[in-house]
Amino acid sequence: MPLQLLHAAQFAAEKHKHQRRRDSAETPYINHSIRVAAILNEVGIYHTGVLCAALLHDTVEDTDTSPEELSERFGSDVSGIVMELTDDKSLPKAERKRLQVEHASDLSYGAGLVKIGDKIANMENIISDPPVGWSLDRQQAYFEWSRDVVSNIPNKHKGLEFVFQSTYERGMRHFAELREPKP
Ligand code: ZN
């Protein structure tokens, strides 16, 4: 494994060290970043810069990391991908979600890969241990919004698109089962 990947994992772990996922297990945040990189790797994506960007994708949005810090340590290609994936947190949440759908069509190939991996990882988490306090409707709305974002990404990697679609369908079956009236 390229050393740069370990450095990216170490950097992201340090930056996210005080953050937890919103699941009932309060999973350390870094588990999510590592899972996104693993999802890409599992479908045959080995590009070091893309995998580094997957590990680092939430550092600028959710920690005190600056784009300059990323480009100094990991180069401008990696920081460029991370910045493509960084939402403007000064905007209201609904507007940010709308912009993700709209801007998905402009993503570079590498940023599109990480974006799809991110959505798959979040959908897996919703199926296995959803964020505390999320209703079934909200969980399902996340899946539908993710589908809208991903469908606007151009030139998708076939294997990754297949994993996204399978996870989406698994979620829909899961929600239908949970909604079924108990006998
Ligand atoms: Zn993420």
mmCIF file of N, CA and C in Angstrom, residues 20-94:
data_model
loop_
_atom_site.group_PDB
_atom_site.id
_atom_site.type_symbol
_atom_site.label_atom_id
_atom_site.label_comp_id
_atom_site.label_asym_id
_atom_site.label_seq_id
_atom_site.Cartn_x
_atom_site.Cartn_y
_atom_site.Cartn_z
ATOM 1 N N ARG A 20 -17.896 11.923 16.373
ATOM 2 C CA ARG A 20 -18.537 10.611 16.324
ATOM 3 C C ARG A 20 -19.626 10.646 15.268
ATOM 4 N N ARG A 21 -19.930 9.474 14.699
ATOM 5 C CA ARG A 21 -21.089 9.363 13.815
ATOM 6 C C ARG A 21 -22.336 9.523 14.682
ATOM 7 N N ARG A 22 -23.487 9.759 14.010
ATOM 8 C CA ARG A 22 -24.697 10.001 14.799
ATOM 9 C C ARG A 22 -25.477 8.719 15.062
ATOM 10 N N ASP A 23 -24.836 7.560 14.872
ATOM 11 C CA ASP A 23 -25.527 6.282 15.095
ATOM 12 C C ASP A 23 -25.609 5.962 16.592
ATOM 13 N N SER A 24 -26.351 4.903 16.926
ATOM 14 C CA SER A 24 -26.541 4.585 18.341
ATOM 15 C C SER A 24 -25.228 4.124 18.989
ATOM 16 N N ALA A 25 -24.313 3.596 18.177
ATOM 17 C CA ALA A 25 -23.033 3.112 18.705
ATOM 18 C C ALA A 25 -22.019 4.245 18.891
ATOM 19 N N GLU A 26 -22.364 5.458 18.422
ATOM 20 C CA GLU A 26 -21.423 6.598 18.467
ATOM 21 C C GLU A 26 -20.065 6.210 17.891
ATOM 22 N N THR A 27 -20.123 5.621 16.714
ATOM 23 C CA THR A 27 -18.919 5.162 16.011
ATOM 24 C C THR A 27 -17.960 6.329 15.763
ATOM 25 N N PRO A 28 -16.652 6.127 15.970
ATOM 26 C CA PRO A 28 -15.697 7.188 15.626
ATOM 27 C C PRO A 28 -15.866 7.613 14.161
ATOM 28 N N TYR A 29 -15.760 8.901 13.893
ATOM 29 C CA TYR A 29 -16.028 9.433 12.550
ATOM 30 C C TYR A 29 -15.118 8.815 11.488
ATOM 31 N N ILE A 30 -13.855 8.567 11.860
ATOM 32 C CA ILE A 30 -12.869 8.074 10.889
ATOM 33 C C ILE A 30 -13.311 6.752 10.250
ATOM 34 N N ASN A 31 -14.124 5.959 10.971
ATOM 35 C CA ASN A 31 -14.611 4.706 10.379
ATOM 36 C C ASN A 31 -15.323 4.979 9.051
ATOM 37 N N HIS A 32 -16.053 6.095 8.999
ATOM 38 C CA HIS A 32 -16.776 6.456 7.775
ATOM 39 C C HIS A 32 -15.792 6.754 6.638
ATOM 40 N N SER A 33 -14.774 7.554 6.917
ATOM 41 C CA SER A 33 -13.808 7.930 5.874
ATOM 42 C C SER A 33 -13.095 6.690 5.330
ATOM 43 N N ILE A 34 -12.720 5.785 6.238
ATOM 44 C CA ILE A 34 -12.033 4.554 5.815
ATOM 45 C C ILE A 34 -12.976 3.685 4.992
ATOM 46 N N ARG A 35 -14.236 3.620 5.386
ATOM 47 C CA ARG A 35 -15.214 2.820 4.642
ATOM 48 C C ARG A 35 -15.391 3.349 3.214
ATOM 49 N N VAL A 36 -15.418 4.665 3.054
ATOM 50 C CA VAL A 36 -15.575 5.226 1.702
ATOM 51 C C VAL A 36 -14.398 4.794 0.829
ATOM 52 N N ALA A 37 -13.172 4.888 1.358
ATOM 53 C CA ALA A 37 -12.001 4.460 0.586
ATOM 54 C C ALA A 37 -12.078 2.959 0.282
ATOM 55 N N ALA A 38 -12.531 2.160 1.251
ATOM 56 C CA ALA A 38 -12.615 0.709 1.047
ATOM 57 C C ALA A 38 -13.647 0.345 -0.018
ATOM 58 N N ILE A 39 -14.776 1.058 -0.035
ATOM 59 C CA ILE A 39 -15.813 0.782 -1.046
ATOM 60 C C ILE A 39 -15.232 0.972 -2.453
ATOM 61 N N LEU A 40 -14.466 2.041 -2.626
ATOM 62 C CA LEU A 40 -13.859 2.300 -3.946
ATOM 63 C C LEU A 40 -12.845 1.202 -4.287
ATOM 64 N N ASN A 41 -12.009 0.867 -3.301
ATOM 65 C CA ASN A 41 -10.980 -0.141 -3.511
ATOM 66 C C ASN A 41 -11.597 -1.502 -3.855
ATOM 67 N N GLU A 42 -12.723 -1.832 -3.206
ATOM 68 C CA GLU A 42 -13.379 -3.135 -3.416
ATOM 69 C C GLU A 42 -13.897 -3.309 -4.849
ATOM 70 N N VAL A 43 -14.199 -2.206 -5.545
ATOM 71 C CA VAL A 43 -14.661 -2.341 -6.936
ATOM 72 C C VAL A 43 -13.508 -2.169 -7.925
ATOM 73 N N GLY A 44 -12.261 -2.128 -7.392
ATOM 74 C CA GLY A 44 -11.113 -2.126 -8.307
ATOM 75 C C GLY A 44 -10.532 -0.756 -8.586
ATOM 76 N N ILE A 45 -10.840 0.233 -7.741
ATOM 77 C CA ILE A 45 -10.248 1.567 -7.902
ATOM 78 C C ILE A 45 -8.994 1.616 -7.017
ATOM 79 N N TYR A 46 -7.838 1.781 -7.670
ATOM 80 C CA TYR A 46 -6.559 1.730 -6.952
ATOM 81 C C TYR A 46 -5.796 3.051 -7.005
ATOM 82 N N HIS A 47 -6.366 4.043 -7.667
ATOM 83 C CA HIS A 47 -5.684 5.330 -7.843
ATOM 84 C C HIS A 47 -5.417 5.973 -6.472
ATOM 85 N N THR A 48 -4.123 6.164 -6.154
ATOM 86 C CA THR A 48 -3.760 6.632 -4.809
ATOM 87 C C THR A 48 -4.387 7.991 -4.484
ATOM 88 N N GLY A 49 -4.367 8.906 -5.449
ATOM 89 C CA GLY A 49 -4.927 10.240 -5.192
ATOM 90 C C GLY A 49 -6.416 10.178 -4.878
ATOM 91 N N VAL A 50 -7.144 9.333 -5.601
ATOM 92 C CA VAL A 50 -8.586 9.203 -5.366
ATOM 93 C C VAL A 50 -8.854 8.576 -3.994
ATOM 94 N N LEU A 51 -8.063 7.553 -3.644
ATOM 95 C CA LEU A 51 -8.262 6.899 -2.336
ATOM 96 C C LEU A 51 -7.872 7.848 -1.196
ATOM 97 N N CYS A 52 -6.817 8.653 -1.391
ATOM 98 C CA CYS A 52 -6.452 9.660 -0.380
ATOM 99 C C CYS A 52 -7.597 10.663 -0.230
ATOM 100 N N ALA A 53 -8.139 11.117 -1.345
ATOM 101 C CA ALA A 53 -9.243 12.085 -1.287
ATOM 102 C C ALA A 53 -10.449 11.471 -0.567
ATOM 103 N N ALA A 54 -10.673 10.158 -0.768
ATOM 104 C CA ALA A 54 -11.778 9.485 -0.063
ATOM 105 C C ALA A 54 -11.538 9.536 1.449
ATOM 106 N N LEU A 55 -10.307 9.272 1.861
ATOM 107 C CA LEU A 55 -9.984 9.305 3.303
ATOM 108 C C LEU A 55 -10.131 10.714 3.884
ATOM 109 N N LEU A 56 -9.866 11.706 3.043
ATOM 110 C CA LEU A 56 -9.831 13.101 3.523
ATOM 111 C C LEU A 56 -11.102 13.875 3.201
ATOM 112 N N HIS A 57 -12.114 13.218 2.591
ATOM 113 C CA HIS A 57 -13.189 13.988 1.945
ATOM 114 C C HIS A 57 -13.993 14.887 2.879
ATOM 115 N N ASP A 58 -14.061 14.569 4.177
ATOM 116 C CA ASP A 58 -14.845 15.407 5.092
ATOM 117 C C ASP A 58 -13.977 16.309 5.965
ATOM 118 N N THR A 59 -12.667 16.349 5.736
ATOM 119 C CA THR A 59 -11.801 17.102 6.664
ATOM 120 C C THR A 59 -12.030 18.609 6.559
ATOM 121 N N VAL A 60 -12.199 19.136 5.353
ATOM 122 C CA VAL A 60 -12.360 20.593 5.235
ATOM 123 C C VAL A 60 -13.764 21.014 5.681
ATOM 124 N N GLU A 61 -14.767 20.212 5.287
ATOM 125 C CA GLU A 61 -16.148 20.558 5.654
ATOM 126 C C GLU A 61 -16.395 20.455 7.159
ATOM 127 N N ASP A 62 -15.818 19.459 7.800
ATOM 128 C CA ASP A 62 -16.192 19.156 9.191
ATOM 129 C C ASP A 62 -15.103 19.378 10.234
ATOM 130 N N THR A 63 -13.908 19.815 9.829
ATOM 131 C CA THR A 63 -12.850 20.071 10.819
ATOM 132 C C THR A 63 -12.175 21.402 10.471
ATOM 133 N N ASP A 64 -11.119 21.744 11.215
ATOM 134 C CA ASP A 64 -10.444 23.034 10.966
ATOM 135 C C ASP A 64 -9.427 22.950 9.825
ATOM 136 N N THR A 65 -9.434 21.856 9.052
ATOM 137 C CA THR A 65 -8.471 21.685 7.956
ATOM 138 C C THR A 65 -8.700 22.721 6.864
ATOM 139 N N SER A 66 -7.612 23.303 6.361
ATOM 140 C CA SER A 66 -7.742 24.264 5.255
ATOM 141 C C SER A 66 -7.329 23.579 3.945
ATOM 142 N N PRO A 67 -7.829 24.097 2.817
ATOM 143 C CA PRO A 67 -7.425 23.534 1.516
ATOM 144 C C PRO A 67 -5.910 23.618 1.323
ATOM 145 N N GLU A 68 -5.293 24.702 1.826
ATOM 146 C CA GLU A 68 -3.836 24.871 1.673
ATOM 147 C C GLU A 68 -3.085 23.761 2.405
ATOM 148 N N GLU A 69 -3.576 23.433 3.600
ATOM 149 C CA GLU A 69 -2.962 22.364 4.384
ATOM 150 C C GLU A 69 -2.996 21.052 3.597
ATOM 151 N N LEU A 70 -4.129 20.777 2.974
ATOM 152 C CA LEU A 70 -4.248 19.534 2.189
ATOM 153 C C LEU A 70 -3.339 19.558 0.977
ATOM 154 N N SER A 71 -3.286 20.686 0.275
ATOM 155 C CA SER A 71 -2.471 20.707 -0.944
ATOM 156 C C SER A 71 -0.982 20.639 -0.604
ATOM 157 N N GLU A 72 -0.581 21.237 0.515
ATOM 158 C CA GLU A 72 0.819 21.125 0.922
ATOM 159 C C GLU A 72 1.222 19.686 1.221
ATOM 160 N N ARG A 73 0.335 18.977 1.926
ATOM 161 C CA ARG A 73 0.687 17.615 2.348
ATOM 162 C C ARG A 73 0.424 16.561 1.285
ATOM 163 N N PHE A 74 -0.660 16.752 0.534
ATOM 164 C CA PHE A 74 -1.094 15.670 -0.363
ATOM 165 C C PHE A 74 -1.151 16.070 -1.832
ATOM 166 N N GLY A 75 -0.825 17.329 -2.123
ATOM 167 C CA GLY A 75 -0.813 17.770 -3.512
ATOM 168 C C GLY A 75 -2.134 18.383 -3.936
ATOM 169 N N SER A 76 -2.066 19.133 -5.047
ATOM 170 C CA SER A 76 -3.245 19.904 -5.468
ATOM 171 C C SER A 76 -4.340 19.016 -6.068
ATOM 172 N N ASP A 77 -3.974 17.830 -6.619
ATOM 173 C CA ASP A 77 -5.018 16.953 -7.171
ATOM 174 C C ASP A 77 -5.940 16.462 -6.061
ATOM 175 N N VAL A 78 -5.303 16.018 -4.950
ATOM 176 C CA VAL A 78 -6.086 15.500 -3.821
ATOM 177 C C VAL A 78 -6.922 16.628 -3.197
ATOM 178 N N SER A 79 -6.294 17.770 -2.936
ATOM 179 C CA SER A 79 -7.048 18.858 -2.298
ATOM 180 C C SER A 79 -8.142 19.355 -3.244
ATOM 181 N N GLY A 80 -7.886 19.323 -4.546
ATOM 182 C CA GLY A 80 -8.910 19.737 -5.514
ATOM 183 C C GLY A 80 -10.151 18.859 -5.432
ATOM 184 N N ILE A 81 -9.944 17.543 -5.325
ATOM 185 C CA ILE A 81 -11.091 16.627 -5.205
ATOM 186 C C ILE A 81 -11.847 16.903 -3.912
ATOM 187 N N VAL A 82 -11.104 17.059 -2.814
ATOM 188 C CA VAL A 82 -11.765 17.314 -1.518
ATOM 189 C C VAL A 82 -12.576 18.610 -1.597
ATOM 190 N N MET A 83 -12.013 19.637 -2.225
ATOM 191 C CA MET A 83 -12.745 20.907 -2.301
ATOM 192 C C MET A 83 -13.991 20.797 -3.178
ATOM 193 N N GLU A 84 -13.933 19.956 -4.222
ATOM 194 C CA GLU A 84 -15.150 19.736 -5.028
ATOM 195 C C GLU A 84 -16.259 19.124 -4.186
ATOM 196 N N LEU A 85 -15.850 18.405 -3.124
ATOM 197 C CA LEU A 85 -16.828 17.671 -2.307
ATOM 198 C C LEU A 85 -17.191 18.416 -1.028
ATOM 199 N N THR A 86 -16.665 19.625 -0.872
ATOM 200 C CA THR A 86 -16.906 20.385 0.356
ATOM 201 C C THR A 86 -18.097 21.322 0.168
ATOM 202 N N ASP A 87 -19.146 21.097 0.963
ATOM 203 C CA ASP A 87 -20.328 21.964 0.900
ATOM 204 C C ASP A 87 -20.034 23.290 1.587
ATOM 205 N N ASP A 88 -20.720 24.331 1.147
ATOM 206 C CA ASP A 88 -20.640 25.636 1.797
ATOM 207 C C ASP A 88 -21.568 25.622 3.008
ATOM 208 N N LYS A 89 -20.947 25.512 4.184
ATOM 209 C CA LYS A 89 -21.747 25.343 5.408
ATOM 210 C C LYS A 89 -22.463 26.621 5.854
ATOM 211 N N SER A 90 -22.187 27.744 5.167
ATOM 212 C CA SER A 90 -22.916 28.972 5.524
ATOM 213 C C SER A 90 -24.325 28.952 4.917
ATOM 214 N N LEU A 91 -24.560 28.036 3.990
ATOM 215 C CA LEU A 91 -25.892 27.951 3.363
ATOM 216 C C LEU A 91 -26.819 27.066 4.198
ATOM 217 N N PRO A 92 -28.129 27.332 4.131
ATOM 218 C CA PRO A 92 -29.077 26.457 4.839
ATOM 219 C C PRO A 92 -29.006 25.035 4.291
ATOM 220 N N LYS A 93 -29.303 24.076 5.153
ATOM 221 C CA LYS A 93 -29.162 22.652 4.806
ATOM 222 C C LYS A 93 -29.931 22.264 3.530
ATOM 223 N N ALA A 94 -31.165 22.748 3.410
ATOM 224 C CA ALA A 94 -31.991 22.387 2.245
ATOM 225 C C ALA A 94 -31.337 22.885 0.955
#
